[in-house]
Amino acid sequence: MSDHSVAPDAPVEAFEPPYYVAVFTTVRTPDQSGYSETNARMEDLVKDVPGYLGMDHAQTPGGLGITVGYFRDADALTQWRTNVEHRAAQQRGRAEWYESYTLHVAKVERSHGFTRAETP
């Protein structure tokens, strides 16, 4: 969902399970006309979904993009999946922006994290 020109300070926090993740992996086409604007709109729009928890994104030098969206429950994920603007962006992605993609949805049963303490 994102091209994230600025790397985040930290990954999305570990939430209390259960929750859901949508892992979206992509390889894009050379023509990305309109992608950045649509991507920015989707990032703003998903934040309005009750139960949306956050998103991580990574891009390899070879062009594989990985976006992980975190959702409190299956209803939140369904609300995002069926959003009218999101559906239109999905159709445009298949028609113009993606050579290929996969979507994996999973229920998280265990989660933990680590952040190094700052040294004085």
A tleap script that builds the chain and sets N, CA, C and O, in Angstrom:
source leaprc.protein.ff14SB
mol = sequence {
  NMET SER ASP HIE SER VAL ALA PRO ASP ALA
  PRO VAL GLU ALA PHE GLU PRO PRO TYR TYR
  VAL ALA VAL PHE THR THR VAL ARG THR PRO
  ASP GLN SER GLY TYR SER GLU THR ASN ALA
  ARG MET GLU ASP LEU VAL LYS ASP VAL PRO
  GLY TYR LEU GLY MET ASP HIE ALA GLN THR
  PRO GLY GLY LEU GLY ILE THR VAL GLY TYR
  PHE ARG ASP ALA ASP ALA LEU THR GLN TRP
  ARG THR ASN VAL GLU HIE ARG ALA ALA GLN
  GLN ARG GLY ARG ALA GLU TRP TYR GLU SER
  TYR THR LEU HIE VAL ALA LYS VAL GLU ARG
  SER HIE GLY PHE THR ARG ALA GLU THR CPRO
}
set mol.1.N position { 0.789 -1.192 0.000 }
set mol.1.CA position { 0.000 0.000 0.000 }
set mol.1.C position { 0.834 1.259 0.000 }
set mol.1.O position { 0.274 2.348 -0.131 }
set mol.2.N position { 2.123 1.169 0.138 }
set mol.2.CA position { 2.893 2.371 0.356 }
set mol.2.C position { 4.243 2.339 -0.344 }
set mol.2.O position { 4.798 1.272 -0.606 }
set mol.3.N position { 4.761 3.521 -0.640 }
set mol.3.CA position { 6.120 3.587 -1.144 }
set mol.3.C position { 7.056 4.186 -0.099 }
set mol.3.O position { 8.268 4.196 -0.310 }
set mol.4.N position { 6.540 4.679 1.008 }
set mol.4.CA position { 7.285 5.157 2.174 }
set mol.4.C position { 8.689 5.644 1.854 }
set mol.4.O position { 9.658 4.904 2.023 }
set mol.5.N position { 8.807 6.880 1.394 }
set mol.5.CA position { 10.118 7.420 1.084 }
set mol.5.C position { 10.934 7.692 2.344 }
set mol.5.O position { 12.160 7.777 2.280 }
set mol.6.N position { 10.271 7.829 3.478 }
set mol.6.CA position { 10.958 8.024 4.752 }
set mol.6.C position { 10.723 6.779 5.598 }
set mol.6.O position { 9.581 6.376 5.819 }
set mol.7.N position { 11.805 6.173 6.069 }
set mol.7.CA position { 11.681 4.967 6.883 }
set mol.7.C position { 11.093 5.326 8.243 }
set mol.7.O position { 11.412 6.379 8.794 }
set mol.8.N position { 10.240 4.464 8.789 }
set mol.8.CA position { 9.681 4.733 10.111 }
set mol.8.C position { 10.760 4.597 11.184 }
set mol.8.O position { 11.796 3.969 10.962 }
set mol.9.N position { 10.504 5.195 12.347 }
set mol.9.CA position { 11.442 5.101 13.462 }
set mol.9.C position { 11.482 3.719 14.070 }
set mol.9.O position { 12.513 3.298 14.595 }
set mol.10.N position { 10.359 3.003 14.003 }
set mol.10.CA position { 10.269 1.680 14.628 }
set mol.10.C position { 9.139 0.899 13.954 }
set mol.10.O position { 8.239 1.485 13.352 }
set mol.11.N position { 9.198 -0.415 14.064 }
set mol.11.CA position { 8.079 -1.205 13.534 }
set mol.11.C position { 6.823 -0.969 14.365 }
set mol.11.O position { 6.887 -0.451 15.480 }
set mol.12.N position { 5.689 -1.355 13.808 }
set mol.12.CA position { 4.437 -1.284 14.557 }
set mol.12.C position { 4.603 -2.112 15.824 }
set mol.12.O position { 5.209 -3.183 15.800 }
set mol.13.N position { 4.070 -1.617 16.915 }
set mol.13.CA position { 4.222 -2.303 18.202 }
set mol.13.C position { 3.564 -3.685 18.190 }
set mol.13.O position { 2.720 -3.984 17.346 }
set mol.14.N position { 3.972 -4.510 19.143 }
set mol.14.CA position { 3.338 -5.821 19.321 }
set mol.14.C position { 2.058 -5.600 20.118 }
set mol.14.O position { 2.089 -5.027 21.207 }
set mol.15.N position { 0.945 -6.052 19.576 }
set mol.15.CA position { -0.350 -5.877 20.218 }
set mol.15.C position { -0.724 -7.132 20.991 }
set mol.15.O position { -0.158 -8.203 20.777 }
set mol.16.N position { -1.680 -6.982 21.885 }
set mol.16.CA position { -2.194 -8.124 22.630 }
set mol.16.C position { -3.029 -8.983 21.677 }
set mol.16.O position { -4.027 -8.506 21.136 }
set mol.17.N position { -2.638 -10.232 21.466 }
set mol.17.CA position { -3.409 -11.119 20.595 }
set mol.17.C position { -4.744 -11.496 21.236 }
set mol.17.O position { -4.916 -11.373 22.448 }
set mol.18.N position { -5.664 -11.945 20.430 }
set mol.18.CA position { -5.540 -12.141 18.981 }
set mol.18.C position { -5.817 -10.851 18.218 }
set mol.18.O position { -6.536 -9.969 18.688 }
set mol.19.N position { -5.241 -10.767 17.053 }
set mol.19.CA position { -5.542 -9.730 16.076 }
set mol.19.C position { -5.208 -10.308 14.704 }
set mol.19.O position { -4.728 -11.437 14.609 }
set mol.20.N position { -5.452 -9.558 13.661 }
set mol.20.CA position { -5.271 -10.059 12.303 }
set mol.20.C position { -4.230 -9.245 11.558 }
set mol.20.O position { -4.050 -8.054 11.813 }
set mol.21.N position { -3.549 -9.904 10.637 }
set mol.21.CA position { -2.623 -9.229 9.739 }
set mol.21.C position { -2.990 -9.558 8.293 }
set mol.21.O position { -3.410 -10.670 7.972 }
set mol.22.N position { -2.821 -8.577 7.455 }
set mol.22.CA position { -2.942 -8.756 6.012 }
set mol.22.C position { -1.558 -8.448 5.443 }
set mol.22.O position { -1.079 -7.318 5.540 }
set mol.23.N position { -0.924 -9.453 4.852 }
set mol.23.CA position { 0.418 -9.302 4.286 }
set mol.23.C position { 0.269 -9.219 2.770 }
set mol.23.O position { -0.130 -10.182 2.115 }
set mol.24.N position { 0.595 -8.054 2.231 }
set mol.24.CA position { 0.416 -7.770 0.810 }
set mol.24.C position { 1.796 -7.624 0.186 }
set mol.24.O position { 2.516 -6.675 0.497 }
set mol.25.N position { 2.178 -8.551 -0.693 }
set mol.25.CA position { 3.471 -8.496 -1.366 }
set mol.25.C position { 3.243 -8.182 -2.839 }
set mol.25.O position { 2.330 -8.720 -3.466 }
set mol.26.N position { 4.083 -7.305 -3.382 }
set mol.26.CA position { 3.870 -6.839 -4.751 }
set mol.26.C position { 5.170 -6.746 -5.537 }
set mol.26.O position { 6.257 -6.592 -4.978 }
set mol.27.N position { 5.019 -6.844 -6.842 }
set mol.27.CA position { 6.036 -6.436 -7.804 }
set mol.27.C position { 5.311 -5.482 -8.737 }
set mol.27.O position { 4.303 -5.836 -9.348 }
set mol.28.N position { 5.832 -4.276 -8.840 }
set mol.28.CA position { 5.143 -3.240 -9.605 }
set mol.28.C position { 5.596 -3.184 -11.063 }
set mol.28.O position { 6.675 -3.653 -11.423 }
set mol.29.N position { 4.742 -2.600 -11.874 }
set mol.29.CA position { 5.040 -2.346 -13.281 }
set mol.29.C position { 5.926 -1.098 -13.381 }
set mol.29.O position { 6.037 -0.341 -12.417 }
set mol.30.N position { 6.550 -0.882 -14.531 }
set mol.30.CA position { 7.358 0.334 -14.698 }
set mol.30.C position { 6.524 1.621 -14.639 }
set mol.30.O position { 7.000 2.636 -14.131 }
set mol.31.N position { 5.289 1.593 -15.150 }
set mol.31.CA position { 4.447 2.795 -15.169 }
set mol.31.C position { 3.690 2.907 -13.851 }
set mol.31.O position { 2.782 2.122 -13.580 }
set mol.32.N position { 4.065 3.876 -13.045 }
set mol.32.CA position { 3.432 4.090 -11.741 }
set mol.32.C position { 2.630 5.395 -11.695 }
set mol.32.O position { 2.452 5.984 -10.629 }
set mol.33.N position { 2.150 5.837 -12.857 }
set mol.33.CA position { 1.376 7.075 -12.937 }
set mol.33.C position { 0.167 7.009 -12.008 }
set mol.33.O position { -0.674 6.117 -12.124 }
set mol.34.N position { 0.095 7.962 -11.090 }
set mol.34.CA position { -1.036 8.035 -10.168 }
set mol.34.C position { -0.923 7.155 -8.940 }
set mol.34.O position { -1.763 7.234 -8.044 }
set mol.35.N position { 0.110 6.310 -8.883 }
set mol.35.CA position { 0.236 5.383 -7.755 }
set mol.35.C position { 0.441 6.117 -6.431 }
set mol.35.O position { -0.244 5.826 -5.451 }
set mol.36.N position { 1.369 7.057 -6.395 }
set mol.36.CA position { 1.698 7.745 -5.145 }
set mol.36.C position { 0.488 8.448 -4.545 }
set mol.36.O position { 0.270 8.391 -3.335 }
set mol.37.N position { -0.296 9.108 -5.386 }
set mol.37.CA position { -1.477 9.811 -4.898 }
set mol.37.C position { -2.517 8.834 -4.353 }
set mol.37.O position { -3.098 9.061 -3.291 }
set mol.38.N position { -2.744 7.750 -5.085 }
set mol.38.CA position { -3.709 6.751 -4.634 }
set mol.38.C position { -3.220 6.079 -3.364 }
set mol.38.O position { -3.999 5.832 -2.444 }
set mol.39.N position { -1.935 5.785 -3.316 }
set mol.39.CA position { -1.354 5.169 -2.134 }
set mol.39.C position { -1.530 6.061 -0.900 }
set mol.39.O position { -1.913 5.577 0.165 }
set mol.40.N position { -1.255 7.345 -1.041 }
set mol.40.CA position { -1.420 8.275 0.073 }
set mol.40.C position { -2.873 8.323 0.530 }
set mol.40.O position { -3.151 8.374 1.728 }
set mol.41.N position { -3.790 8.307 -0.420 }
set mol.41.CA position { -5.215 8.312 -0.069 }
set mol.41.C position { -5.588 7.035 0.685 }
set mol.41.O position { -6.333 7.096 1.663 }
set mol.42.N position { -5.080 5.876 0.242 }
set mol.42.CA position { -5.392 4.619 0.928 }
set mol.42.C position { -4.830 4.612 2.345 }
set mol.42.O position { -5.477 4.119 3.269 }
set mol.43.N position { -3.626 5.160 2.519 }
set mol.43.CA position { -3.039 5.226 3.859 }
set mol.43.C position { -3.863 6.103 4.787 }
set mol.43.O position { -4.006 5.784 5.967 }
set mol.44.N position { -4.404 7.198 4.279 }
set mol.44.CA position { -5.283 8.043 5.090 }
set mol.44.C position { -6.616 7.348 5.362 }
set mol.44.O position { -7.130 7.391 6.480 }
set mol.45.N position { -7.158 6.721 4.350 }
set mol.45.CA position { -8.477 6.091 4.452 }
set mol.45.C position { -8.492 4.915 5.430 }
set mol.45.O position { -9.441 4.775 6.202 }
set mol.46.N position { -7.480 4.085 5.411 }
set mol.46.CA position { -7.460 2.906 6.285 }
set mol.46.C position { -7.423 3.314 7.756 }
set mol.46.O position { -7.917 2.579 8.610 }
set mol.47.N position { -6.850 4.462 8.058 }
set mol.47.CA position { -6.784 4.937 9.443 }
set mol.47.C position { -8.171 5.193 10.036 }
set mol.47.O position { -8.332 5.208 11.256 }
set mol.48.N position { -9.172 5.396 9.172 }
set mol.48.CA position { -10.542 5.637 9.637 }
set mol.48.C position { -11.315 4.353 9.934 }
set mol.48.O position { -12.434 4.414 10.443 }
set mol.49.N position { -10.743 3.207 9.626 }
set mol.49.CA position { -11.414 1.931 9.876 }
set mol.49.C position { -11.313 1.608 11.371 }
set mol.49.O position { -10.209 1.456 11.895 }
set mol.50.N position { -12.450 1.501 12.057 }
set mol.50.CA position { -12.389 1.112 13.473 }
set mol.50.C position { -11.720 -0.261 13.600 }
set mol.50.O position { -12.127 -1.217 12.938 }
set mol.51.N position { -10.704 -0.352 14.443 }
set mol.51.CA position { -9.981 -1.605 14.593 }
set mol.51.C position { -8.690 -1.667 13.799 }
set mol.51.O position { -7.952 -2.646 13.913 }
set mol.52.N position { -8.391 -0.648 12.994 }
set mol.52.CA position { -7.109 -0.581 12.301 }
set mol.52.C position { -6.037 -0.259 13.330 }
set mol.52.O position { -6.204 0.673 14.117 }
set mol.53.N position { -4.941 -1.007 13.342 }
set mol.53.CA position { -3.892 -0.846 14.352 }
set mol.53.C position { -2.612 -0.212 13.823 }
set mol.53.O position { -1.890 0.438 14.579 }
set mol.54.N position { -2.319 -0.391 12.545 }
set mol.54.CA position { -1.103 0.177 11.993 }
set mol.54.C position { -0.625 -0.585 10.778 }
set mol.54.O position { -1.272 -1.524 10.312 }
set mol.55.N position { 0.544 -0.154 10.264 }
set mol.55.CA position { 1.068 -0.745 9.039 }
set mol.55.C position { 2.597 -0.694 9.038 }
set mol.55.O position { 3.194 0.288 9.478 }
set mol.56.N position { 3.216 -1.753 8.543 }
set mol.56.CA position { 4.651 -1.787 8.281 }
set mol.56.C position { 4.837 -1.984 6.781 }
set mol.56.O position { 4.003 -2.598 6.115 }
set mol.57.N position { 5.941 -1.455 6.259 }
set mol.57.CA position { 6.214 -1.605 4.827 }
set mol.57.C position { 7.718 -1.717 4.603 }
set mol.57.O position { 8.516 -1.075 5.285 }
set mol.58.N position { 8.081 -2.544 3.635 }
set mol.58.CA position { 9.480 -2.659 3.224 }
set mol.58.C position { 9.529 -2.865 1.716 }
set mol.58.O position { 8.613 -3.434 1.122 }
set mol.59.N position { 10.607 -2.395 1.111 }
set mol.59.CA position { 10.809 -2.533 -0.329 }
set mol.59.C position { 12.234 -3.019 -0.560 }
set mol.59.O position { 13.178 -2.424 -0.040 }
set mol.60.N position { 12.405 -4.082 -1.326 }
set mol.60.CA position { 13.746 -4.560 -1.636 }
set mol.60.C position { 14.317 -3.763 -2.803 }
set mol.60.O position { 13.558 -3.195 -3.589 }
set mol.61.N position { 15.645 -3.712 -2.931 }
set mol.61.CA position { 16.241 -3.034 -4.086 }
set mol.61.C position { 15.755 -3.626 -5.412 }
set mol.61.O position { 15.695 -2.919 -6.417 }
set mol.62.N position { 15.409 -4.908 -5.423 }
set mol.62.CA position { 14.931 -5.555 -6.638 }
set mol.62.C position { 13.482 -5.267 -6.974 }
set mol.62.O position { 13.014 -5.634 -8.052 }
set mol.63.N position { 12.759 -4.612 -6.067 }
set mol.63.CA position { 11.402 -4.191 -6.381 }
set mol.63.C position { 10.284 -4.950 -5.698 }
set mol.63.O position { 9.115 -4.668 -5.957 }
set mol.64.N position { 10.599 -5.905 -4.833 }
set mol.64.CA position { 9.550 -6.598 -4.090 }
set mol.64.C position { 9.103 -5.707 -2.950 }
set mol.64.O position { 9.914 -5.298 -2.119 }
set mol.65.N position { 7.808 -5.402 -2.908 }
set mol.65.CA position { 7.244 -4.599 -1.826 }
set mol.65.C position { 6.457 -5.484 -0.882 }
set mol.65.O position { 5.744 -6.388 -1.318 }
set mol.66.N position { 6.583 -5.226 0.412 }
set mol.66.CA position { 5.845 -5.984 1.416 }
set mol.66.C position { 5.176 -4.985 2.349 }
set mol.66.O position { 5.848 -4.168 2.979 }
set mol.67.N position { 3.868 -5.051 2.435 }
set mol.67.CA position { 3.102 -4.209 3.342 }
set mol.67.C position { 2.313 -5.123 4.262 }
set mol.67.O position { 1.646 -6.053 3.808 }
set mol.68.N position { 2.394 -4.853 5.557 }
set mol.68.CA position { 1.647 -5.625 6.543 }
set mol.68.C position { 0.707 -4.674 7.259 }
set mol.68.O position { 1.143 -3.727 7.913 }
set mol.69.N position { -0.603 -4.935 7.127 }
set mol.69.CA position { -1.608 -4.155 7.837 }
set mol.69.C position { -2.079 -4.945 9.046 }
set mol.69.O position { -2.277 -6.157 8.963 }
set mol.70.N position { -2.257 -4.260 10.167 }
set mol.70.CA position { -2.659 -4.890 11.424 }
set mol.70.C position { -4.070 -4.432 11.780 }
set mol.70.O position { -4.377 -3.240 11.744 }
set mol.71.N position { -4.923 -5.394 12.125 }
set mol.71.CA position { -6.324 -5.107 12.417 }
set mol.71.C position { -6.759 -5.846 13.682 }
set mol.71.O position { -6.399 -7.007 13.874 }
set mol.72.N position { -7.520 -5.191 14.533 }
set mol.72.CA position { -7.953 -5.754 15.802 }
set mol.72.C position { -8.779 -7.017 15.628 }
set mol.72.O position { -8.636 -7.961 16.405 }
set mol.73.N position { -9.643 -7.049 14.615 }
set mol.73.CA position { -10.524 -8.206 14.441 }
set mol.73.C position { -10.869 -8.397 12.971 }
set mol.73.O position { -10.541 -7.566 12.124 }
set mol.74.N position { -11.534 -9.503 12.691 }
set mol.74.CA position { -11.888 -9.838 11.306 }
set mol.74.C position { -12.863 -8.825 10.721 }
set mol.74.O position { -12.834 -8.561 9.519 }
set mol.75.N position { -13.731 -8.253 11.566 }
set mol.75.CA position { -14.676 -7.247 11.063 }
set mol.75.C position { -13.952 -6.013 10.530 }
set mol.75.O position { -14.344 -5.460 9.502 }
set mol.76.N position { -12.905 -5.584 11.218 }
set mol.76.CA position { -12.130 -4.431 10.750 }
set mol.76.C position { -11.471 -4.733 9.409 }
set mol.76.O position { -11.460 -3.894 8.509 }
set mol.77.N position { -10.933 -5.919 9.289 }
set mol.77.CA position { -10.301 -6.325 8.037 }
set mol.77.C position { -11.324 -6.390 6.908 }
set mol.77.O position { -11.040 -5.974 5.785 }
set mol.78.N position { -12.493 -6.903 7.202 }
set mol.78.CA position { -13.559 -6.969 6.197 }
set mol.78.C position { -14.011 -5.574 5.793 }
set mol.78.O position { -14.255 -5.313 4.616 }
set mol.79.N position { -14.120 -4.686 6.760 }
set mol.79.CA position { -14.523 -3.310 6.437 }
set mol.79.C position { -13.513 -2.672 5.484 }
set mol.79.O position { -13.902 -1.975 4.547 }
set mol.80.N position { -12.232 -2.904 5.713 }
set mol.80.CA position { -11.212 -2.360 4.826 }
set mol.80.C position { -11.269 -3.021 3.453 }
set mol.80.O position { -11.198 -2.344 2.428 }
set mol.81.N position { -11.397 -4.335 3.438 }
set mol.81.CA position { -11.419 -5.076 2.172 }
set mol.81.C position { -12.573 -4.645 1.280 }
set mol.81.O position { -12.444 -4.650 0.056 }
set mol.82.N position { -13.705 -4.271 1.880 }
set mol.82.CA position { -14.903 -3.945 1.104 }
set mol.82.C position { -15.128 -2.445 0.922 }
set mol.82.O position { -16.133 -2.042 0.337 }
set mol.83.N position { -14.208 -1.616 1.412 }
set mol.83.CA position { -14.343 -0.176 1.243 }
set mol.83.C position { -14.378 0.160 -0.253 }
set mol.83.O position { -13.571 -0.356 -1.027 }
set mol.84.N position { -15.304 1.017 -0.649 }
set mol.84.CA position { -15.522 1.322 -2.074 }
set mol.84.C position { -14.278 1.932 -2.722 }
set mol.84.O position { -13.895 1.524 -3.818 }
set mol.85.N position { -13.650 2.894 -2.068 }
set mol.85.CA position { -12.448 3.510 -2.644 }
set mol.85.C position { -11.290 2.511 -2.701 }
set mol.85.O position { -10.513 2.504 -3.656 }
set mol.86.N position { -11.182 1.679 -1.681 }
set mol.86.CA position { -10.127 0.664 -1.672 }
set mol.86.C position { -10.350 -0.337 -2.804 }
set mol.86.O position { -9.396 -0.733 -3.474 }
set mol.87.N position { -11.579 -0.743 -3.023 }
set mol.87.CA position { -11.884 -1.683 -4.124 }
set mol.87.C position { -11.504 -1.064 -5.469 }
set mol.87.O position { -10.950 -1.750 -6.329 }
set mol.88.N position { -11.793 0.214 -5.657 }
set mol.88.CA position { -11.432 0.886 -6.913 }
set mol.88.C position { -9.908 0.929 -7.075 }
set mol.88.O position { -9.400 0.734 -8.180 }
set mol.89.N position { -9.177 1.181 -5.984 }
set mol.89.CA position { -7.712 1.186 -6.040 }
set mol.89.C position { -7.180 -0.205 -6.358 }
set mol.89.O position { -6.201 -0.339 -7.092 }
set mol.90.N position { -7.817 -1.246 -5.813 }
set mol.90.CA position { -7.417 -2.621 -6.119 }
set mol.90.C position { -7.557 -2.901 -7.619 }
set mol.90.O position { -6.666 -3.483 -8.238 }
set mol.91.N position { -8.678 -2.483 -8.186 }
set mol.91.CA position { -8.902 -2.709 -9.621 }
set mol.91.C position { -7.870 -1.967 -10.455 }
set mol.91.O position { -7.350 -2.506 -11.432 }
set mol.92.N position { -7.574 -0.738 -10.073 }
set mol.92.CA position { -6.574 0.024 -10.818 }
set mol.92.C position { -5.192 -0.603 -10.657 }
set mol.92.O position { -4.404 -0.614 -11.603 }
set mol.93.N position { -4.892 -1.123 -9.471 }
set mol.93.CA position { -3.619 -1.802 -9.244 }
set mol.93.C position { -3.442 -2.993 -10.173 }
set mol.93.O position { -2.376 -3.177 -10.760 }
set mol.94.N position { -4.488 -3.800 -10.304 }
set mol.94.CA position { -4.413 -4.962 -11.210 }
set mol.94.C position { -4.277 -4.518 -12.660 }
set mol.94.O position { -3.572 -5.155 -13.443 }
set mol.95.N position { -4.944 -3.435 -13.018 }
set mol.95.CA position { -4.927 -2.966 -14.405 }
set mol.95.C position { -3.633 -2.245 -14.779 }
set mol.95.O position { -3.195 -2.321 -15.928 }
set mol.96.N position { -3.006 -1.534 -13.804 }
set mol.96.CA position { -1.901 -0.650 -14.157 }
set mol.96.C position { -0.611 -0.850 -13.368 }
set mol.96.O position { 0.465 -0.844 -13.966 }
set mol.97.N position { -0.674 -1.025 -12.056 }
set mol.97.CA position { 0.503 -0.851 -11.212 }
set mol.97.C position { 1.227 -2.121 -10.811 }
set mol.97.O position { 2.400 -2.054 -10.441 }
set mol.98.N position { 0.579 -3.278 -10.868 }
set mol.98.CA position { 1.210 -4.490 -10.351 }
set mol.98.C position { 1.465 -5.517 -11.449 }
set mol.98.O position { 0.572 -5.851 -12.227 }
set mol.99.N position { 2.707 -6.012 -11.496 }
set mol.99.CA position { 3.028 -7.177 -12.318 }
set mol.99.C position { 2.429 -8.409 -11.650 }
set mol.99.O position { 1.872 -9.288 -12.307 }
set mol.100.N position { 2.559 -8.447 -10.317 }
set mol.100.CA position { 1.997 -9.552 -9.548 }
set mol.100.C position { 1.846 -9.113 -8.100 }
set mol.100.O position { 2.499 -8.173 -7.647 }
set mol.101.N position { 0.977 -9.808 -7.388 }
set mol.101.CA position { 0.865 -9.587 -5.948 }
set mol.101.C position { 0.294 -10.827 -5.292 }
set mol.101.O position { -0.328 -11.668 -5.940 }
set mol.102.N position { 0.519 -10.921 -4.000 }
set mol.102.CA position { -0.127 -11.949 -3.183 }
set mol.102.C position { -0.652 -11.268 -1.928 }
set mol.102.O position { -0.130 -10.245 -1.485 }
set mol.103.N position { -1.686 -11.856 -1.374 }
set mol.103.CA position { -2.261 -11.378 -0.126 }
set mol.103.C position { -2.408 -12.576 0.796 }
set mol.103.O position { -3.022 -13.580 0.435 }
set mol.104.N position { -1.846 -12.465 1.973 }
set mol.104.CA position { -1.966 -13.505 2.988 }
set mol.104.C position { -2.641 -12.870 4.197 }
set mol.104.O position { -2.224 -11.805 4.651 }
set mol.105.N position { -3.671 -13.509 4.718 }
set mol.105.CA position { -4.364 -13.021 5.904 }
set mol.105.C position { -4.195 -14.068 6.994 }
set mol.105.O position { -4.389 -15.261 6.764 }
set mol.106.N position { -3.828 -13.601 8.190 }
set mol.106.CA position { -3.582 -14.535 9.282 }
set mol.106.C position { -4.083 -13.958 10.602 }
set mol.106.O position { -4.136 -12.744 10.798 }
set mol.107.N position { -4.441 -14.855 11.484 }
set mol.107.CA position { -4.803 -14.481 12.847 }
set mol.107.C position { -3.554 -14.645 13.714 }
set mol.107.O position { -2.961 -15.723 13.760 }
set mol.108.N position { -3.164 -13.581 14.393 }
set mol.108.CA position { -1.976 -13.607 15.241 }
set mol.108.C position { -2.364 -14.151 16.610 }
set mol.108.O position { -3.284 -13.655 17.260 }
set mol.109.N position { -1.645 -15.174 17.026 }
set mol.109.CA position { -1.920 -15.788 18.320 }
set mol.109.C position { -0.834 -15.484 19.345 }
set mol.109.O position { -1.041 -15.656 20.546 }
set mol.110.N position { 0.321 -15.032 18.869 }
set mol.110.CA position { 1.422 -14.693 19.763 }
set mol.110.C position { 2.125 -13.478 19.192 }
set mol.110.O position { 2.290 -13.364 17.977 }
set mol.111.N position { 2.543 -12.561 20.071 }
set mol.111.CA position { 3.185 -11.343 19.614 }
set mol.111.C position { 4.034 -10.771 20.745 }
set mol.111.O position { 3.594 -10.726 21.894 }
set mol.112.N position { 5.230 -10.341 20.425 }
set mol.112.CA position { 6.061 -9.640 21.399 }
set mol.112.C position { 7.031 -8.744 20.648 }
set mol.112.O position { 7.204 -8.882 19.437 }
set mol.113.N position { 7.655 -7.836 21.358 }
set mol.113.CA position { 8.574 -6.912 20.716 }
set mol.113.C position { 9.729 -6.563 21.626 }
set mol.113.O position { 9.780 -6.985 22.781 }
set mol.114.N position { 10.650 -5.792 21.093 }
set mol.114.CA position { 11.829 -5.357 21.833 }
set mol.114.C position { 12.204 -3.971 21.333 }
set mol.114.O position { 12.187 -3.709 20.130 }
set mol.115.N position { 12.541 -3.091 22.258 }
set mol.115.CA position { 13.096 -1.791 21.918 }
set mol.115.C position { 14.269 -1.545 22.843 }
set mol.115.O position { 14.125 -1.597 24.064 }
set mol.116.N position { 15.420 -1.279 22.271 }
set mol.116.CA position { 16.622 -1.016 23.060 }
set mol.116.C position { 16.435 0.286 23.831 }
set mol.116.O position { 16.013 1.293 23.264 }
set mol.117.N position { 16.743 0.264 25.102 }
set mol.117.CA position { 16.649 1.464 25.924 }
set mol.117.C position { 17.719 2.458 25.495 }
set mol.117.O position { 18.834 2.073 25.143 }
set mol.118.N position { 17.373 3.727 25.528 }
set mol.118.CA position { 18.346 4.765 25.180 }
set mol.118.C position { 19.401 4.852 26.285 }
set mol.118.O position { 19.083 4.763 27.471 }
set mol.119.N position { 20.641 5.024 25.882 }
set mol.119.CA position { 21.715 5.191 26.860 }
set mol.119.C position { 21.912 6.668 27.135 }
set mol.119.O position { 21.840 7.480 26.213 }
set mol.120.N position { 22.161 7.034 28.390 }
set mol.120.CA position { 22.297 8.468 28.728 }
set mol.120.C position { 23.511 9.120 28.138 }
set mol.120.O position { 23.735 10.312 28.348 }
savepdb mol mol.pdb
quit
